[in-house]
Amino acid sequence: MTTSKHKNKTLAVLICLLFGSIGGHRFYLYGKRDQFAWLHCISLPISFLLSKLYFNLNFFITYGPWMISFLISILMCLVLGLKSDEHWDAQFNPHSGRTSDSSWPLALLLVFSVGLGAISLLFVLARGFDLLYTGGAYG
């Protein structure tokens, strides 16, 4: 049985929080062959291209793919961080020879990601209703 590199849960959540919208957490956990990581990664260039091609459209619409990727990454922070250490090791560290031991930095990252996710989701909902019902008259 060969040993593989141990993947740290706190580091994975931090990467997900900082670089999740471009797939950093997926590259860390699954490697370069992960298709969802590349899907996250191309969301920002697609949004940038849409904003340049359709510059008369609202920011909310042209950067929609990146915003969706960002919201998914915030949700993934919670999913990854709330896994038990035993389940984490069974999924990501089956042959590392070490066990995970989460502590308070992970809890702080989870609290921060909940707050950021709530603020982001409220922004998306408020701006979406503004565009839907007023035609974007207030912004």
mmCIF file with all atom_site columns, C-alpha atoms in Angstrom:
data_model
loop_
_atom_site.group_PDB
_atom_site.id
_atom_site.type_symbol
_atom_site.label_atom_id
_atom_site.label_alt_id
_atom_site.label_comp_id
_atom_site.label_asym_id
_atom_site.label_entity_id
_atom_site.label_seq_id
_atom_site.pdbx_PDB_ins_code
_atom_site.Cartn_x
_atom_site.Cartn_y
_atom_site.Cartn_z
_atom_site.occupancy
_atom_site.B_iso_or_equiv
_atom_site.pdbx_formal_charge
_atom_site.auth_seq_id
_atom_site.auth_comp_id
_atom_site.auth_asym_id
_atom_site.auth_atom_id
_atom_site.pdbx_PDB_model_num
ATOM 1   C CA . MET A 1 1   ? 0.000   0.000  0.000   1.00 0.00 ? 1   MET A CA 1
ATOM 2   C CA . THR A 1 2   ? 1.445   3.380  -0.998  1.00 0.00 ? 2   THR A CA 1
ATOM 3   C CA . THR A 1 3   ? 1.037   6.547  0.989   1.00 0.00 ? 3   THR A CA 1
ATOM 4   C CA . SER A 1 4   ? -0.407  9.620  -0.643  1.00 0.00 ? 4   SER A CA 1
ATOM 5   C CA . LYS A 1 5   ? -0.154  13.254 0.311   1.00 0.00 ? 5   LYS A CA 1
ATOM 6   C CA . HIS A 1 6   ? -2.337  14.232 3.265   1.00 0.00 ? 6   HIS A CA 1
ATOM 7   C CA . LYS A 1 7   ? -4.956  16.870 2.409   1.00 0.00 ? 7   LYS A CA 1
ATOM 8   C CA . ASN A 1 8   ? -5.683  19.344 5.180   1.00 0.00 ? 8   ASN A CA 1
ATOM 9   C CA . LYS A 1 9   ? -9.357  20.225 5.696   1.00 0.00 ? 9   LYS A CA 1
ATOM 10  C CA . THR A 1 10  ? -8.675  23.730 7.043   1.00 0.00 ? 10  THR A CA 1
ATOM 11  C CA . LEU A 1 11  ? -6.423  24.526 4.083   1.00 0.00 ? 11  LEU A CA 1
ATOM 12  C CA . ALA A 1 12  ? -9.035  23.195 1.665   1.00 0.00 ? 12  ALA A CA 1
ATOM 13  C CA . VAL A 1 13  ? -11.717 25.448 3.200   1.00 0.00 ? 13  VAL A CA 1
ATOM 14  C CA . LEU A 1 14  ? -9.366  28.453 3.096   1.00 0.00 ? 14  LEU A CA 1
ATOM 15  C CA . ILE A 1 15  ? -8.539  27.815 -0.562  1.00 0.00 ? 15  ILE A CA 1
ATOM 16  C CA . CYS A 1 16  ? -12.240 27.370 -1.262  1.00 0.00 ? 16  CYS A CA 1
ATOM 17  C CA . LEU A 1 17  ? -13.030 30.668 0.444   1.00 0.00 ? 17  LEU A CA 1
ATOM 18  C CA . LEU A 1 18  ? -10.293 32.638 -1.315  1.00 0.00 ? 18  LEU A CA 1
ATOM 19  C CA . PHE A 1 19  ? -10.016 30.936 -4.706  1.00 0.00 ? 19  PHE A CA 1
ATOM 20  C CA . GLY A 1 20  ? -13.140 28.794 -4.911  1.00 0.00 ? 20  GLY A CA 1
ATOM 21  C CA . SER A 1 21  ? -14.789 30.841 -7.636  1.00 0.00 ? 21  SER A CA 1
ATOM 22  C CA . ILE A 1 22  ? -11.912 29.933 -9.951  1.00 0.00 ? 22  ILE A CA 1
ATOM 23  C CA . GLY A 1 23  ? -11.745 26.299 -8.828  1.00 0.00 ? 23  GLY A CA 1
ATOM 24  C CA . GLY A 1 24  ? -8.757  26.398 -6.477  1.00 0.00 ? 24  GLY A CA 1
ATOM 25  C CA . HIS A 1 25  ? -10.294 24.009 -3.967  1.00 0.00 ? 25  HIS A CA 1
ATOM 26  C CA . ARG A 1 26  ? -11.158 21.473 -6.667  1.00 0.00 ? 26  ARG A CA 1
ATOM 27  C CA . PHE A 1 27  ? -7.606  21.579 -8.043  1.00 0.00 ? 27  PHE A CA 1
ATOM 28  C CA . TYR A 1 28  ? -6.257  21.051 -4.507  1.00 0.00 ? 28  TYR A CA 1
ATOM 29  C CA . LEU A 1 29  ? -8.567  18.143 -3.727  1.00 0.00 ? 29  LEU A CA 1
ATOM 30  C CA . TYR A 1 30  ? -8.941  16.361 -7.070  1.00 0.00 ? 30  TYR A CA 1
ATOM 31  C CA . GLY A 1 31  ? -6.056  17.567 -9.257  1.00 0.00 ? 31  GLY A CA 1
ATOM 32  C CA . LYS A 1 32  ? -5.831  18.981 -12.756 1.00 0.00 ? 32  LYS A CA 1
ATOM 33  C CA . ARG A 1 33  ? -8.120  16.375 -14.314 1.00 0.00 ? 33  ARG A CA 1
ATOM 34  C CA . ASP A 1 34  ? -11.236 17.542 -12.464 1.00 0.00 ? 34  ASP A CA 1
ATOM 35  C CA . GLN A 1 35  ? -13.798 18.872 -14.949 1.00 0.00 ? 35  GLN A CA 1
ATOM 36  C CA . PHE A 1 36  ? -15.695 20.930 -12.383 1.00 0.00 ? 36  PHE A CA 1
ATOM 37  C CA . ALA A 1 37  ? -12.468 22.723 -11.446 1.00 0.00 ? 37  ALA A CA 1
ATOM 38  C CA . TRP A 1 38  ? -12.042 23.800 -15.061 1.00 0.00 ? 38  TRP A CA 1
ATOM 39  C CA . LEU A 1 39  ? -15.696 24.829 -15.221 1.00 0.00 ? 39  LEU A CA 1
ATOM 40  C CA . HIS A 1 40  ? -15.137 27.091 -12.201 1.00 0.00 ? 40  HIS A CA 1
ATOM 41  C CA . CYS A 1 41  ? -11.910 28.328 -13.758 1.00 0.00 ? 41  CYS A CA 1
ATOM 42  C CA . ILE A 1 42  ? -13.479 29.439 -17.050 1.00 0.00 ? 42  ILE A CA 1
ATOM 43  C CA . SER A 1 43  ? -16.409 31.223 -15.388 1.00 0.00 ? 43  SER A CA 1
ATOM 44  C CA . LEU A 1 44  ? -14.419 34.432 -14.840 1.00 0.00 ? 44  LEU A CA 1
ATOM 45  C CA . PRO A 1 45  ? -13.027 34.682 -18.422 1.00 0.00 ? 45  PRO A CA 1
ATOM 46  C CA . ILE A 1 46  ? -16.495 33.930 -19.813 1.00 0.00 ? 46  ILE A CA 1
ATOM 47  C CA . SER A 1 47  ? -17.999 36.661 -17.645 1.00 0.00 ? 47  SER A CA 1
ATOM 48  C CA . PHE A 1 48  ? -15.274 39.098 -18.665 1.00 0.00 ? 48  PHE A CA 1
ATOM 49  C CA . LEU A 1 49  ? -15.827 38.266 -22.344 1.00 0.00 ? 49  LEU A CA 1
ATOM 50  C CA . LEU A 1 50  ? -19.585 38.724 -21.974 1.00 0.00 ? 50  LEU A CA 1
ATOM 51  C CA . SER A 1 51  ? -19.045 42.108 -20.331 1.00 0.00 ? 51  SER A CA 1
ATOM 52  C CA . LYS A 1 52  ? -16.860 43.240 -23.245 1.00 0.00 ? 52  LYS A CA 1
ATOM 53  C CA . LEU A 1 53  ? -19.128 41.865 -25.972 1.00 0.00 ? 53  LEU A CA 1
ATOM 54  C CA . TYR A 1 54  ? -22.386 43.005 -24.394 1.00 0.00 ? 54  TYR A CA 1
ATOM 55  C CA . PHE A 1 55  ? -21.194 46.132 -22.581 1.00 0.00 ? 55  PHE A CA 1
ATOM 56  C CA . ASN A 1 56  ? -24.673 47.672 -22.601 1.00 0.00 ? 56  ASN A CA 1
ATOM 57  C CA . LEU A 1 57  ? -26.079 44.880 -20.442 1.00 0.00 ? 57  LEU A CA 1
ATOM 58  C CA . ASN A 1 58  ? -26.123 45.063 -16.672 1.00 0.00 ? 58  ASN A CA 1
ATOM 59  C CA . PHE A 1 59  ? -23.118 43.905 -14.639 1.00 0.00 ? 59  PHE A CA 1
ATOM 60  C CA . PHE A 1 60  ? -25.400 41.468 -12.847 1.00 0.00 ? 60  PHE A CA 1
ATOM 61  C CA . ILE A 1 61  ? -26.208 39.679 -16.104 1.00 0.00 ? 61  ILE A CA 1
ATOM 62  C CA . THR A 1 62  ? -22.794 39.661 -17.786 1.00 0.00 ? 62  THR A CA 1
ATOM 63  C CA . TYR A 1 63  ? -20.978 38.497 -14.660 1.00 0.00 ? 63  TYR A CA 1
ATOM 64  C CA . GLY A 1 64  ? -23.667 35.923 -13.874 1.00 0.00 ? 64  GLY A CA 1
ATOM 65  C CA . PRO A 1 65  ? -21.494 32.848 -14.574 1.00 0.00 ? 65  PRO A CA 1
ATOM 66  C CA . TRP A 1 66  ? -18.811 34.065 -12.179 1.00 0.00 ? 66  TRP A CA 1
ATOM 67  C CA . MET A 1 67  ? -21.368 34.991 -9.499  1.00 0.00 ? 67  MET A CA 1
ATOM 68  C CA . ILE A 1 68  ? -22.913 31.537 -9.700  1.00 0.00 ? 68  ILE A CA 1
ATOM 69  C CA . SER A 1 69  ? -19.461 29.988 -9.395  1.00 0.00 ? 69  SER A CA 1
ATOM 70  C CA . PHE A 1 70  ? -18.757 32.211 -6.372  1.00 0.00 ? 70  PHE A CA 1
ATOM 71  C CA . LEU A 1 71  ? -21.992 31.210 -4.616  1.00 0.00 ? 71  LEU A CA 1
ATOM 72  C CA . ILE A 1 72  ? -21.299 27.536 -5.298  1.00 0.00 ? 72  ILE A CA 1
ATOM 73  C CA . SER A 1 73  ? -17.818 27.889 -3.844  1.00 0.00 ? 73  SER A CA 1
ATOM 74  C CA . ILE A 1 74  ? -19.210 29.472 -0.660  1.00 0.00 ? 74  ILE A CA 1
ATOM 75  C CA . LEU A 1 75  ? -21.603 26.531 -0.336  1.00 0.00 ? 75  LEU A CA 1
ATOM 76  C CA . MET A 1 76  ? -18.699 24.138 -0.892  1.00 0.00 ? 76  MET A CA 1
ATOM 77  C CA . CYS A 1 77  ? -16.788 25.827 1.963   1.00 0.00 ? 77  CYS A CA 1
ATOM 78  C CA . LEU A 1 78  ? -19.574 24.772 4.269   1.00 0.00 ? 78  LEU A CA 1
ATOM 79  C CA . VAL A 1 79  ? -19.916 21.283 2.809   1.00 0.00 ? 79  VAL A CA 1
ATOM 80  C CA . LEU A 1 80  ? -16.180 20.604 3.074   1.00 0.00 ? 80  LEU A CA 1
ATOM 81  C CA . GLY A 1 81  ? -15.744 22.211 6.489   1.00 0.00 ? 81  GLY A CA 1
ATOM 82  C CA . LEU A 1 82  ? -18.694 20.508 8.138   1.00 0.00 ? 82  LEU A CA 1
ATOM 83  C CA . LYS A 1 83  ? -17.614 16.979 7.184   1.00 0.00 ? 83  LYS A CA 1
ATOM 84  C CA . SER A 1 84  ? -16.469 14.974 10.147  1.00 0.00 ? 84  SER A CA 1
ATOM 85  C CA . ASP A 1 85  ? -12.744 14.313 10.303  1.00 0.00 ? 85  ASP A CA 1
ATOM 86  C CA . GLU A 1 86  ? -13.358 10.588 9.864   1.00 0.00 ? 86  GLU A CA 1
ATOM 87  C CA . HIS A 1 87  ? -15.441 11.129 6.729   1.00 0.00 ? 87  HIS A CA 1
ATOM 88  C CA . TRP A 1 88  ? -12.860 13.625 5.413   1.00 0.00 ? 88  TRP A CA 1
ATOM 89  C CA . ASP A 1 89  ? -10.035 11.133 5.872   1.00 0.00 ? 89  ASP A CA 1
ATOM 90  C CA . ALA A 1 90  ? -12.049 8.337  4.281   1.00 0.00 ? 90  ALA A CA 1
ATOM 91  C CA . GLN A 1 91  ? -12.760 10.459 1.211   1.00 0.00 ? 91  GLN A CA 1
ATOM 92  C CA . PHE A 1 92  ? -9.576  12.489 0.701   1.00 0.00 ? 92  PHE A CA 1
ATOM 93  C CA . ASN A 1 93  ? -6.869  10.768 2.786   1.00 0.00 ? 93  ASN A CA 1
ATOM 94  C CA . PRO A 1 94  ? -7.481  7.020  2.573   1.00 0.00 ? 94  PRO A CA 1
ATOM 95  C CA . HIS A 1 95  ? -3.799  6.131  2.149   1.00 0.00 ? 95  HIS A CA 1
ATOM 96  C CA . SER A 1 96  ? -1.997  9.081  3.733   1.00 0.00 ? 96  SER A CA 1
ATOM 97  C CA . GLY A 1 97  ? -1.191  7.317  6.989   1.00 0.00 ? 97  GLY A CA 1
ATOM 98  C CA . ARG A 1 98  ? -2.300  10.343 9.038   1.00 0.00 ? 98  ARG A CA 1
ATOM 99  C CA . THR A 1 99  ? -5.582  11.434 10.567  1.00 0.00 ? 99  THR A CA 1
ATOM 100 C CA . SER A 1 100 ? -7.130  14.892 10.485  1.00 0.00 ? 100 SER A CA 1
ATOM 101 C CA . ASP A 1 101 ? -7.683  16.925 13.610  1.00 0.00 ? 101 ASP A CA 1
ATOM 102 C CA . SER A 1 102 ? -9.724  20.075 12.958  1.00 0.00 ? 102 SER A CA 1
ATOM 103 C CA . SER A 1 103 ? -9.541  22.945 15.417  1.00 0.00 ? 103 SER A CA 1
ATOM 104 C CA . TRP A 1 104 ? -10.713 26.528 15.924  1.00 0.00 ? 104 TRP A CA 1
ATOM 105 C CA . PRO A 1 105 ? -9.249  28.073 12.696  1.00 0.00 ? 105 PRO A CA 1
ATOM 106 C CA . LEU A 1 106 ? -11.660 25.888 10.734  1.00 0.00 ? 106 LEU A CA 1
ATOM 107 C CA . ALA A 1 107 ? -14.565 27.098 12.869  1.00 0.00 ? 107 ALA A CA 1
ATOM 108 C CA . LEU A 1 108 ? -13.585 30.730 12.233  1.00 0.00 ? 108 LEU A CA 1
ATOM 109 C CA . LEU A 1 109 ? -13.392 30.100 8.488   1.00 0.00 ? 109 LEU A CA 1
ATOM 110 C CA . LEU A 1 110 ? -16.829 28.498 8.554   1.00 0.00 ? 110 LEU A CA 1
ATOM 111 C CA . VAL A 1 111 ? -18.335 31.444 10.442  1.00 0.00 ? 111 VAL A CA 1
ATOM 112 C CA . PHE A 1 112 ? -16.764 33.856 7.976   1.00 0.00 ? 112 PHE A CA 1
ATOM 113 C CA . SER A 1 113 ? -17.994 31.865 4.992   1.00 0.00 ? 113 SER A CA 1
ATOM 114 C CA . VAL A 1 114 ? -21.552 31.771 6.382   1.00 0.00 ? 114 VAL A CA 1
ATOM 115 C CA . GLY A 1 115 ? -21.506 35.551 6.780   1.00 0.00 ? 115 GLY A CA 1
ATOM 116 C CA . LEU A 1 116 ? -20.023 36.138 3.331   1.00 0.00 ? 116 LEU A CA 1
ATOM 117 C CA . GLY A 1 117 ? -22.459 33.692 1.774   1.00 0.00 ? 117 GLY A CA 1
ATOM 118 C CA . ALA A 1 118 ? -25.463 35.334 3.440   1.00 0.00 ? 118 ALA A CA 1
ATOM 119 C CA . ILE A 1 119 ? -24.396 38.816 2.347   1.00 0.00 ? 119 ILE A CA 1
ATOM 120 C CA . SER A 1 120 ? -23.689 37.627 -1.202  1.00 0.00 ? 120 SER A CA 1
ATOM 121 C CA . LEU A 1 121 ? -26.966 35.760 -1.508  1.00 0.00 ? 121 LEU A CA 1
ATOM 122 C CA . LEU A 1 122 ? -28.925 38.746 -0.207  1.00 0.00 ? 122 LEU A CA 1
ATOM 123 C CA . PHE A 1 123 ? -27.160 40.990 -2.729  1.00 0.00 ? 123 PHE A CA 1
ATOM 124 C CA . VAL A 1 124 ? -27.960 38.642 -5.603  1.00 0.00 ? 124 VAL A CA 1
ATOM 125 C CA . LEU A 1 125 ? -31.611 38.346 -4.575  1.00 0.00 ? 125 LEU A CA 1
ATOM 126 C CA . ALA A 1 126 ? -32.055 42.087 -3.989  1.00 0.00 ? 126 ALA A CA 1
ATOM 127 C CA . ARG A 1 127 ? -30.403 43.054 -7.271  1.00 0.00 ? 127 ARG A CA 1
ATOM 128 C CA . GLY A 1 128 ? -32.318 40.368 -9.135  1.00 0.00 ? 128 GLY A CA 1
ATOM 129 C CA . PHE A 1 129 ? -35.662 41.654 -7.856  1.00 0.00 ? 129 PHE A CA 1
ATOM 130 C CA . ASP A 1 130 ? -34.570 45.216 -8.619  1.00 0.00 ? 130 ASP A CA 1
ATOM 131 C CA . LEU A 1 131 ? -33.832 44.272 -12.216 1.00 0.00 ? 131 LEU A CA 1
ATOM 132 C CA . LEU A 1 132 ? -37.001 42.231 -12.527 1.00 0.00 ? 132 LEU A CA 1
ATOM 133 C CA . TYR A 1 133 ? -39.511 44.664 -11.104 1.00 0.00 ? 133 TYR A CA 1
ATOM 134 C CA . THR A 1 134 ? -38.013 48.109 -11.794 1.00 0.00 ? 134 THR A CA 1
ATOM 135 C CA . GLY A 1 135 ? -35.915 47.464 -14.860 1.00 0.00 ? 135 GLY A CA 1
ATOM 136 C CA . GLY A 1 136 ? -32.807 48.406 -12.919 1.00 0.00 ? 136 GLY A CA 1
ATOM 137 C CA . ALA A 1 137 ? -34.038 51.939 -12.293 1.00 0.00 ? 137 ALA A CA 1
ATOM 138 C CA . TYR A 1 138 ? -32.252 52.141 -8.944  1.00 0.00 ? 138 TYR A CA 1
ATOM 139 C CA . GLY A 1 139 ? -28.763 51.311 -10.024 1.00 0.00 ? 139 GLY A CA 1
#
